[in-house]
């Protein structure tokens, strides 16, 4: 049995330097939202901005808006707004397409820069789309030009030279594992890869906006990330791509669309890539969606990402501590690293009934998610998750476990999206 000291949690919220940021967000009524690692919540400013783009710009100004409202530069403007969040100097980040598509572009470009080397090394438990993109490229170019090797995370850390060596063209690493929340020491792995002449592509899907990232300082070569998780850009919002300045001049990505041309409005029949980050663009940017991203990013104005990280750790440690005070806790096996520095901003628990428990939580307005085979994930978004939220979430979980309400048949029904 346990009882949660809500007065103490309220005090922690009161002392929280990020507490005021919560007011920027639309928090669904009576809801504890622990799924910002999958789809971040909407800010009030985002709703206003989308209305403005639709009702005023598009409706009144039509095509003139490309110039009048600077739509044409939105991908670069948003890219430069994301840049400081991921430790990049201006001119190296642009907003476009999805992580998947951007990965295809940077993978191809990186392999081309490495003529001779053909091996792409990644982790076995990487997010599937990352591996699929390498597999697709390998099918297109042939195994002789691009071959994927996947390695266990522990093995790559324990014996980096065995897997990242003079045969390696590209290392594709996701900083935070989507299933376990484990965080890889990127700086160290990048240094190792560079020492043997390999290039590194970093996937920041679960990092951008959740913790400090230092792409320039780590000397990453390329990076991709999405804007709909911790950056709160909206469902399917356009992603971002980073190319280190030193590679821009020699860059050659294969999805050579007119927006990546040196002079898109010259309508030249022959492709001539822009020698700036704009080369990463392919077709016409999705302005309504990108405007939402632009507005959502304003929530990060004045935010110290070190503070975000500290609060993320404090929230996750609080969750573990409160959970541990209940008898049912032993049935939840935490598969995330015990050391918070080795985690992202989520906790994952293995439980035989994880799916049904997750459904029961959602019915109780505690939004978590489920990942196969049997993991319950809870994400912490320091800009809007409060310490009180964690108390309420654990209390509602406790009620579900103690009453075994998750055993009801309606919670066993599998939905298309988990
Ligand atoms: C969420 C996520 C993706 C999603 O890719 P999309 O192309 O945006 O659908 C890719 N990689 C990782 C590591 C992710 O966590």
GROMACS .gro file of C-alpha atoms and ligand atoms in nm:
model
  433
    1UNK     CA    1   0.000   0.000   0.000
    2UNK     CA    2   0.109   0.348  -0.064
    3UNK     CA    3  -0.021   0.697  -0.048
    4UNK     CA    4   0.125   0.973  -0.253
    5UNK     CA    5   0.221   1.303  -0.093
    6UNK     CA    6   0.056   1.544  -0.335
    7UNK     CA    7   0.143   1.848  -0.127
    8UNK     CA    8   0.512   1.769  -0.175
    9UNK     CA    9   0.458   1.728  -0.551
   10UNK     CA   10   0.276   2.062  -0.571
   11UNK     CA   11   0.575   2.220  -0.400
   12UNK     CA   12   0.810   2.072  -0.658
   13UNK     CA   13   0.588   2.212  -0.935
   14UNK     CA   14   0.595   2.549  -0.767
   15UNK     CA   15   0.976   2.549  -0.761
   16UNK     CA   16   1.006   2.422  -1.121
   17UNK     CA   17   1.175   2.681  -1.347
   18UNK     CA   18   0.994   2.534  -1.650
   19UNK     CA   19   0.649   2.529  -1.488
   20UNK     CA   20   0.518   2.833  -1.680
   21UNK     CA   21   0.578   2.660  -2.014
   22UNK     CA   22   0.289   2.425  -1.941
   23UNK     CA   23   0.047   2.715  -1.997
   24UNK     CA   24   0.156   2.735  -2.360
   25UNK     CA   25   0.004   2.393  -2.429
   26UNK     CA   26  -0.348   2.262  -2.478
   27UNK     CA   27  -0.359   1.988  -2.216
   28UNK     CA   28  -0.666   1.766  -2.269
   29UNK     CA   29  -0.907   1.788  -1.973
   30UNK     CA   30  -0.823   1.571  -1.672
   31UNK     CA   31  -0.553   1.402  -1.878
   32UNK     CA   32  -0.202   1.298  -1.786
   33UNK     CA   33  -0.021   1.296  -2.115
   34UNK     CA   34   0.281   1.066  -2.107
   35UNK     CA   35   0.315   1.017  -2.480
   36UNK     CA   36   0.505   1.325  -2.593
   37UNK     CA   37   0.771   1.082  -2.718
   38UNK     CA   38   0.523   0.967  -2.983
   39UNK     CA   39   0.313   1.275  -3.054
   40UNK     CA   40   0.374   1.597  -2.864
   41UNK     CA   41   0.077   1.807  -2.753
   42UNK     CA   42  -0.033   2.118  -2.939
   43UNK     CA   43   0.048   2.470  -2.825
   44UNK     CA   44  -0.215   2.744  -2.831
   45UNK     CA   45   0.011   2.940  -3.065
   46UNK     CA   46   0.012   2.651  -3.314
   47UNK     CA   47  -0.366   2.650  -3.342
   48UNK     CA   48  -0.368   3.027  -3.395
   49UNK     CA   49  -0.093   3.009  -3.655
   50UNK     CA   50  -0.256   2.734  -3.861
   51UNK     CA   51  -0.580   2.933  -3.859
   52UNK     CA   52  -0.391   3.238  -3.978
   53UNK     CA   53  -0.214   3.053  -4.259
   54UNK     CA   54  -0.536   2.895  -4.378
   55UNK     CA   55  -0.790   3.175  -4.321
   56UNK     CA   56  -0.580   3.479  -4.392
   57UNK     CA   57  -0.274   3.390  -4.597
   58UNK     CA   58  -0.401   3.117  -4.826
   59UNK     CA   59  -0.762   3.236  -4.832
   60UNK     CA   60  -0.690   3.604  -4.898
   61UNK     CA   61  -0.351   3.614  -5.061
   62UNK     CA   62  -0.342   3.284  -5.249
   63UNK     CA   63  -0.024   3.227  -5.445
   64UNK     CA   64   0.110   3.573  -5.361
   65UNK     CA   65   0.179   3.431  -5.015
   66UNK     CA   66   0.493   3.253  -5.137
   67UNK     CA   67   0.656   3.597  -5.146
   68UNK     CA   68   0.430   3.806  -4.929
   69UNK     CA   69   0.438   3.568  -4.632
   70UNK     CA   70   0.780   3.428  -4.718
   71UNK     CA   71   0.648   3.075  -4.757
   72UNK     CA   72   0.934   3.005  -4.995
   73UNK     CA   73   1.190   3.040  -4.716
   74UNK     CA   74   0.995   2.855  -4.448
   75UNK     CA   75   1.203   2.533  -4.469
   76UNK     CA   76   1.525   2.727  -4.401
   77UNK     CA   77   1.368   2.951  -4.138
   78UNK     CA   78   1.232   2.653  -3.947
   79UNK     CA   79   1.563   2.471  -3.994
   80UNK     CA   80   1.750   2.760  -3.837
   81UNK     CA   81   1.502   2.762  -3.549
   82UNK     CA   82   1.568   2.393  -3.485
   83UNK     CA   83   1.946   2.437  -3.519
   84UNK     CA   84   2.019   2.573  -3.167
   85UNK     CA   85   1.808   2.294  -3.014
   86UNK     CA   86   2.043   2.037  -3.167
   87UNK     CA   87   2.370   2.227  -3.128
   88UNK     CA   88   2.407   2.334  -3.489
   89UNK     CA   89   2.528   2.667  -3.625
   90UNK     CA   90   2.292   2.826  -3.882
   91UNK     CA   91   2.281   2.709  -4.242
   92UNK     CA   92   2.310   2.336  -4.171
   93UNK     CA   93   1.952   2.236  -4.088
   94UNK     CA   94   1.642   2.239  -4.305
   95UNK     CA   95   1.285   2.127  -4.251
   96UNK     CA   96   1.135   1.889  -4.507
   97UNK     CA   97   0.981   1.549  -4.577
   98UNK     CA   98   0.993   1.271  -4.316
   99UNK     CA   99   1.278   1.107  -4.125
  100UNK     CA  100   1.248   0.808  -4.358
  101UNK     CA  101   1.283   1.012  -4.677
  102UNK     CA  102   1.558   1.230  -4.533
  103UNK     CA  103   1.748   0.920  -4.426
  104UNK     CA  104   1.740   0.795  -4.783
  105UNK     CA  105   1.889   1.123  -4.900
  106UNK     CA  106   2.171   1.139  -4.644
  107UNK     CA  107   2.252   0.768  -4.667
  108UNK     CA  108   2.292   0.794  -5.042
  109UNK     CA  109   2.493   1.114  -5.016
  110UNK     CA  110   2.718   0.971  -4.745
  111UNK     CA  111   2.792   0.652  -4.939
  112UNK     CA  112   2.876   0.860  -5.242
  113UNK     CA  113   3.124   1.065  -5.040
  114UNK     CA  114   3.295   0.741  -4.933
  115UNK     CA  115   3.371   0.594  -5.273
  116UNK     CA  116   3.502   0.246  -5.232
  117UNK     CA  117   3.353   0.171  -4.894
  118UNK     CA  118   3.015   0.001  -4.899
  119UNK     CA  119   2.924  -0.107  -4.548
  120UNK     CA  120   2.653   0.062  -4.347
  121UNK     CA  121   2.664  -0.032  -3.980
  122UNK     CA  122   2.363   0.015  -3.755
  123UNK     CA  123   2.213  -0.134  -3.442
  124UNK     CA  124   1.990  -0.440  -3.450
  125UNK     CA  125   1.721  -0.274  -3.244
  126UNK     CA  126   1.721   0.052  -3.435
  127UNK     CA  127   1.379   0.191  -3.531
  128UNK     CA  128   1.268  -0.030  -3.823
  129UNK     CA  129   1.230   0.250  -4.080
  130UNK     CA  130   1.598   0.339  -4.034
  131UNK     CA  131   1.699  -0.017  -4.124
  132UNK     CA  132   1.442  -0.041  -4.403
  133UNK     CA  133   1.587   0.267  -4.569
  134UNK     CA  134   1.931   0.104  -4.581
  135UNK     CA  135   1.774  -0.218  -4.710
  136UNK     CA  136   1.590  -0.025  -4.983
  137UNK     CA  137   1.904   0.159  -5.089
  138UNK     CA  138   2.098  -0.165  -5.087
  139UNK     CA  139   1.838  -0.320  -5.317
  140UNK     CA  140   1.859  -0.025  -5.552
  141UNK     CA  141   2.239   0.003  -5.568
  142UNK     CA  142   2.317  -0.364  -5.521
  143UNK     CA  143   2.497  -0.526  -5.227
  144UNK     CA  144   2.830  -0.446  -5.389
  145UNK     CA  145   2.767  -0.078  -5.331
  146UNK     CA  146   2.564  -0.072  -5.012
  147UNK     CA  147   2.539  -0.352  -4.757
  148UNK     CA  148   2.380  -0.331  -4.416
  149UNK     CA  149   2.537  -0.485  -4.107
  150UNK     CA  150   2.338  -0.470  -3.784
  151UNK     CA  151   2.510  -0.505  -3.451
  152UNK     CA  152   2.387  -0.546  -3.096
  153UNK     CA  153   2.407  -0.218  -2.899
  154UNK     CA  154   2.625  -0.373  -2.628
  155UNK     CA  155   2.863  -0.524  -2.881
  156UNK     CA  156   2.911  -0.195  -3.062
  157UNK     CA  157   2.993  -0.025  -2.732
  158UNK     CA  158   3.219  -0.298  -2.601
  159UNK     CA  159   3.413  -0.367  -2.919
  160UNK     CA  160   3.369  -0.070  -3.149
  161UNK     CA  161   3.673  -0.158  -3.362
  162UNK     CA  162   3.531  -0.496  -3.450
  163UNK     CA  163   3.224  -0.341  -3.610
  164UNK     CA  164   3.331   0.009  -3.708
  165UNK     CA  165   3.656  -0.013  -3.900
  166UNK     CA  166   3.827   0.059  -4.233
  167UNK     CA  167   3.548  -0.128  -4.419
  168UNK     CA  168   3.276   0.092  -4.278
  169UNK     CA  169   3.134   0.362  -4.505
  170UNK     CA  170   2.860   0.491  -4.280
  171UNK     CA  171   2.749   0.437  -3.922
  172UNK     CA  172   2.379   0.498  -3.866
  173UNK     CA  173   2.302   0.553  -3.500
  174UNK     CA  174   1.985   0.651  -3.319
  175UNK     CA  175   2.074   0.824  -2.995
  176UNK     CA  176   1.777   0.698  -2.793
  177UNK     CA  177   1.633   0.350  -2.850
  178UNK     CA  178   1.258   0.384  -2.906
  179UNK     CA  179   1.180   0.057  -2.730
  180UNK     CA  180   1.406   0.064  -2.426
  181UNK     CA  181   1.483   0.433  -2.391
  182UNK     CA  182   1.854   0.350  -2.378
  183UNK     CA  183   2.077   0.638  -2.479
  184UNK     CA  184   2.399   0.573  -2.668
  185UNK     CA  185   2.715   0.779  -2.604
  186UNK     CA  186   2.718   0.942  -2.948
  187UNK     CA  187   3.016   1.166  -2.904
  188UNK     CA  188   3.237   0.869  -2.824
  189UNK     CA  189   3.102   0.659  -3.114
  190UNK     CA  190   3.140   0.945  -3.362
  191UNK     CA  191   3.502   0.995  -3.254
  192UNK     CA  192   3.569   0.625  -3.304
  193UNK     CA  193   3.403   0.621  -3.648
  194UNK     CA  194   3.600   0.923  -3.764
  195UNK     CA  195   3.926   0.771  -3.647
  196UNK     CA  196   3.872   0.488  -3.896
  197UNK     CA  197   3.739   0.710  -4.175
  198UNK     CA  198   3.369   0.630  -4.143
  199UNK     CA  199   3.093   0.891  -4.165
  200UNK     CA  200   2.814   0.908  -3.908
  201UNK     CA  201   2.441   0.970  -3.952
  202UNK     CA  202   2.260   1.040  -3.629
  203UNK     CA  203   1.887   0.992  -3.574
  204UNK     CA  204   1.759   1.237  -3.314
  205UNK     CA  205   1.391   1.132  -3.315
  206UNK     CA  206   1.381   1.087  -2.938
  207UNK     CA  207   1.647   1.347  -2.855
  208UNK     CA  208   1.554   1.675  -3.022
  209UNK     CA  209   1.374   1.889  -2.766
  210UNK     CA  210   1.417   1.635  -2.486
  211UNK     CA  211   1.782   1.691  -2.396
  212UNK     CA  212   2.086   1.890  -2.504
  213UNK     CA  213   2.231   1.771  -2.835
  214UNK     CA  214   2.563   1.903  -2.968
  215UNK     CA  215   2.588   1.801  -3.334
  216UNK     CA  216   2.860   2.054  -3.423
  217UNK     CA  217   3.067   1.985  -3.113
  218UNK     CA  218   3.035   1.608  -3.164
  219UNK     CA  219   3.134   1.659  -3.528
  220UNK     CA  220   2.840   1.456  -3.655
  221UNK     CA  221   2.834   1.435  -4.033
  222UNK     CA  222   2.460   1.410  -4.091
  223UNK     CA  223   2.151   1.397  -3.873
  224UNK     CA  224   1.780   1.349  -3.911
  225UNK     CA  225   1.494   1.393  -3.667
  226UNK     CA  226   1.123   1.442  -3.650
  227UNK     CA  227   0.930   1.740  -3.525
  228UNK     CA  228   0.614   1.564  -3.404
  229UNK     CA  229   0.764   1.406  -3.089
  230UNK     CA  230   0.934   1.638  -2.837
  231UNK     CA  231   0.915   1.936  -3.074
  232UNK     CA  232   0.532   1.922  -3.079
  233UNK     CA  233   0.495   2.003  -3.450
  234UNK     CA  234   0.182   1.794  -3.507
  235UNK     CA  235   0.094   1.454  -3.654
  236UNK     CA  236   0.318   1.374  -3.949
  237UNK     CA  237   0.479   1.717  -3.930
  238UNK     CA  238   0.774   1.765  -4.167
  239UNK     CA  239   1.105   1.641  -4.032
  240UNK     CA  240   1.450   1.802  -4.024
  241UNK     CA  241   1.784   1.713  -4.171
  242UNK     CA  242   2.132   1.834  -4.074
  243UNK     CA  243   2.437   1.830  -4.296
  244UNK     CA  244   2.767   1.946  -4.146
  245UNK     CA  245   2.893   2.254  -4.325
  246UNK     CA  246   3.213   2.079  -4.433
  247UNK     CA  247   3.009   1.837  -4.649
  248UNK     CA  248   2.779   2.088  -4.817
  249UNK     CA  249   3.006   2.171  -5.111
  250UNK     CA  250   3.053   1.810  -5.219
  251UNK     CA  251   2.704   1.697  -5.134
  252UNK     CA  252   2.500   1.501  -5.386
  253UNK     CA  253   2.168   1.364  -5.277
  254UNK     CA  254   1.967   1.160  -5.525
  255UNK     CA  255   1.612   1.292  -5.472
  256UNK     CA  256   1.710   1.584  -5.689
  257UNK     CA  257   1.395   1.792  -5.695
  258UNK     CA  258   1.343   2.142  -5.824
  259UNK     CA  259   1.344   2.297  -5.477
  260UNK     CA  260   1.699   2.167  -5.424
  261UNK     CA  261   1.819   2.320  -5.750
  262UNK     CA  262   2.061   2.612  -5.731
  263UNK     CA  263   1.795   2.826  -5.905
  264UNK     CA  264   1.452   2.665  -5.877
  265UNK     CA  265   1.278   2.940  -6.069
  266UNK     CA  266   1.516   2.930  -6.363
  267UNK     CA  267   1.332   2.607  -6.462
  268UNK     CA  268   1.654   2.472  -6.603
  269UNK     CA  269   1.609   2.128  -6.765
  270UNK     CA  270   1.938   2.013  -6.613
  271UNK     CA  271   1.970   1.963  -6.240
  272UNK     CA  272   2.230   2.175  -6.069
  273UNK     CA  273   2.231   2.125  -5.692
  274UNK     CA  274   2.227   2.419  -5.455
  275UNK     CA  275   2.554   2.429  -5.264
  276UNK     CA  276   2.369   2.513  -4.944
  277UNK     CA  277   2.151   2.306  -4.712
  278UNK     CA  278   1.865   2.382  -4.955
  279UNK     CA  279   1.992   2.098  -5.170
  280UNK     CA  280   1.824   1.864  -4.923
  281UNK     CA  281   1.483   1.986  -5.040
  282UNK     CA  282   1.311   1.783  -5.304
  283UNK     CA  283   0.964   1.913  -5.388
  284UNK     CA  284   0.733   2.192  -5.277
  285UNK     CA  285   0.728   2.230  -4.898
  286UNK     CA  286   0.410   2.152  -4.705
  287UNK     CA  287   0.335   2.505  -4.582
  288UNK     CA  288   0.039   2.445  -4.353
  289UNK     CA  289   0.215   2.163  -4.169
  290UNK     CA  290   0.544   2.348  -4.157
  291UNK     CA  291   0.377   2.658  -4.017
  292UNK     CA  292   0.256   2.443  -3.729
  293UNK     CA  293   0.613   2.332  -3.664
  294UNK     CA  294   0.734   2.692  -3.679
  295UNK     CA  295   0.478   2.805  -3.423
  296UNK     CA  296   0.536   2.505  -3.194
  297UNK     CA  297   0.909   2.577  -3.181
  298UNK     CA  298   0.839   2.909  -3.011
  299UNK     CA  299   0.773   2.711  -2.693
  300UNK     CA  300   1.150   2.659  -2.680
  301UNK     CA  301   1.228   3.031  -2.670
  302UNK     CA  302   1.448   3.098  -2.369
  303UNK     CA  303   1.456   2.732  -2.269
  304UNK     CA  304   1.778   2.592  -2.128
  305UNK     CA  305   1.794   2.233  -2.254
  306UNK     CA  306   2.009   2.136  -1.958
  307UNK     CA  307   1.715   2.233  -1.740
  308UNK     CA  308   1.486   2.026  -1.962
  309UNK     CA  309   1.718   1.729  -1.916
  310UNK     CA  310   1.735   1.771  -1.539
  311UNK     CA  311   1.357   1.785  -1.512
  312UNK     CA  312   1.318   1.487  -1.743
  313UNK     CA  313   1.545   1.285  -1.516
  314UNK     CA  314   1.366   1.409  -1.204
  315UNK     CA  315   1.025   1.313  -1.348
  316UNK     CA  316   1.139   0.965  -1.449
  317UNK     CA  317   1.310   0.902  -1.114
  318UNK     CA  318   0.992   1.017  -0.938
  319UNK     CA  319   0.785   0.776  -1.147
  320UNK     CA  320   1.015   0.487  -1.052
  321UNK     CA  321   1.019   0.585  -0.687
  322UNK     CA  322   0.639   0.613  -0.659
  323UNK     CA  323   0.585   0.292  -0.853
  324UNK     CA  324   0.827   0.102  -0.628
  325UNK     CA  325   0.617   0.187  -0.322
  326UNK     CA  326   0.337  -0.045  -0.443
  327UNK     CA  327   0.319  -0.422  -0.411
  328UNK     CA  328   0.228  -0.474  -0.775
  329UNK     CA  329   0.548  -0.301  -0.889
  330UNK     CA  330   0.749  -0.624  -0.897
  331UNK     CA  331   0.547  -0.743  -1.198
  332UNK     CA  332   0.675  -0.445  -1.401
  333UNK     CA  333   1.028  -0.510  -1.520
  334UNK     CA  334   1.194  -0.181  -1.609
  335UNK     CA  335   1.392  -0.249  -1.927
  336UNK     CA  336   1.530   0.105  -1.944
  337UNK     CA  337   1.877   0.160  -1.799
  338UNK     CA  338   1.882   0.217  -1.424
  339UNK     CA  339   2.132   0.501  -1.466
  340UNK     CA  340   1.925   0.801  -1.578
  341UNK     CA  341   2.219   0.941  -1.775
  342UNK     CA  342   2.201   0.633  -1.997
  343UNK     CA  343   1.831   0.692  -2.073
  344UNK     CA  344   1.635   0.922  -2.296
  345UNK     CA  345   1.316   1.086  -2.170
  346UNK     CA  346   1.107   0.770  -2.134
  347UNK     CA  347   1.075   0.457  -1.927
  348UNK     CA  348   0.976   0.119  -2.066
  349UNK     CA  349   0.839  -0.168  -1.863
  350UNK     CA  350   0.794  -0.527  -1.965
  351UNK     CA  351   0.471  -0.681  -1.836
  352UNK     CA  352   0.277  -0.980  -1.974
  353UNK     CA  353  -0.040  -0.772  -1.979
  354UNK     CA  354   0.125  -0.452  -2.100
  355UNK     CA  355  -0.121  -0.404  -2.386
  356UNK     CA  356  -0.434  -0.434  -2.171
  357UNK     CA  357  -0.281  -0.221  -1.893
  358UNK     CA  358  -0.199   0.048  -2.147
  359UNK     CA  359  -0.558   0.043  -2.277
  360UNK     CA  360  -0.694   0.067  -1.921
  361UNK     CA  361  -0.459   0.359  -1.851
  362UNK     CA  362  -0.581   0.539  -2.162
  363UNK     CA  363  -0.942   0.490  -2.051
  364UNK     CA  364  -0.840   0.644  -1.718
  365UNK     CA  365  -0.697   0.942  -1.913
  366UNK     CA  366  -0.335   0.847  -1.856
  367UNK     CA  367  -0.194   0.844  -2.208
  368UNK     CA  368   0.094   0.598  -2.238
  369UNK     CA  369   0.170   0.363  -2.525
  370UNK     CA  370   0.255   0.004  -2.602
  371UNK     CA  371   0.535  -0.139  -2.811
  372UNK     CA  372   0.560  -0.502  -2.917
  373UNK     CA  373   0.612  -0.753  -2.778
  374UNK     CA  374   0.510  -0.653  -2.425
  375UNK     CA  375   0.637  -0.308  -2.336
  376UNK     CA  376   0.450  -0.024  -2.170
  377UNK     CA  377   0.617   0.309  -2.246
  378UNK     CA  378   0.577   0.631  -2.052
  379UNK     CA  379   0.733   0.948  -2.188
  380UNK     CA  380   0.820   1.266  -1.998
  381UNK     CA  381   0.794   1.602  -2.167
  382UNK     CA  382   0.944   1.858  -1.930
  383UNK     CA  383   0.776   2.156  -2.098
  384UNK     CA  384   0.432   2.032  -1.996
  385UNK     CA  385   0.460   1.728  -1.767
  386UNK     CA  386   0.431   1.826  -1.402
  387UNK     CA  387   0.542   1.642  -1.089
  388UNK     CA  388   0.176   1.626  -0.987
  389UNK     CA  389   0.102   1.455  -1.320
  390UNK     CA  390   0.339   1.175  -1.223
  391UNK     CA  391   0.165   1.129  -0.889
  392UNK     CA  392  -0.179   1.112  -1.052
  393UNK     CA  393  -0.054   0.874  -1.323
  394UNK     CA  394   0.095   0.630  -1.072
  395UNK     CA  395  -0.215   0.653  -0.853
  396UNK     CA  396  -0.442   0.568  -1.148
  397UNK     CA  397  -0.211   0.285  -1.250
  398UNK     CA  398  -0.227   0.153  -0.895
  399UNK     CA  399  -0.608   0.150  -0.903
  400UNK     CA  400  -0.604  -0.044  -1.232
  401UNK     CA  401  -0.356  -0.299  -1.097
  402UNK     CA  402  -0.520  -0.342  -0.757
  403UNK     CA  403  -0.871  -0.381  -0.900
  404UNK     CA  404  -0.733  -0.581  -1.197
  405UNK     CA  405  -0.967  -0.378  -1.416
  406UNK     CA  406  -0.725  -0.423  -1.709
  407UNK     CA  407  -0.853  -0.782  -1.737
  408UNK     CA  408  -1.183  -0.662  -1.888
  409UNK     CA  409  -1.230  -0.799  -2.244
  410UNK     CA  410  -1.255  -0.451  -2.400
  411UNK     CA  411  -0.891  -0.386  -2.310
  412UNK     CA  412  -0.771  -0.692  -2.503
  413UNK     CA  413  -0.894  -0.557  -2.839
  414UNK     CA  414  -0.593  -0.460  -3.054
  415UNK     CA  415  -0.616  -0.128  -3.238
  416UNK     CA  416  -0.432  -0.048  -3.561
  417UNK     CA  417  -0.211   0.209  -3.390
  418UNK     CA  418  -0.063   0.108  -3.055
  419LIG     C1  419   0.970   0.807  -3.466
  419LIG     C2  420   1.094   0.758  -3.535
  419LIG     C3  421   1.102   0.755  -3.675
  419LIG     C4  422   0.984   0.790  -3.761
  419LIG     O1  423   1.018   0.810  -3.894
  419LIG     P1  424   0.914   0.887  -3.989
  419LIG     O2  425   0.973   0.879  -4.124
  419LIG     O3  426   0.900   1.025  -3.935
  419LIG     O4  427   0.784   0.815  -3.979
  419LIG     C5  428   1.223   0.716  -3.732
  419LIG     N1  429   1.328   0.682  -3.654
  419LIG     C6  430   1.321   0.681  -3.519
  419LIG     C7  431   1.441   0.644  -3.441
  419LIG     C8  432   1.203   0.717  -3.456
  419LIG     O5  433   1.195   0.714  -3.323
   0.00000   0.00000   0.00000
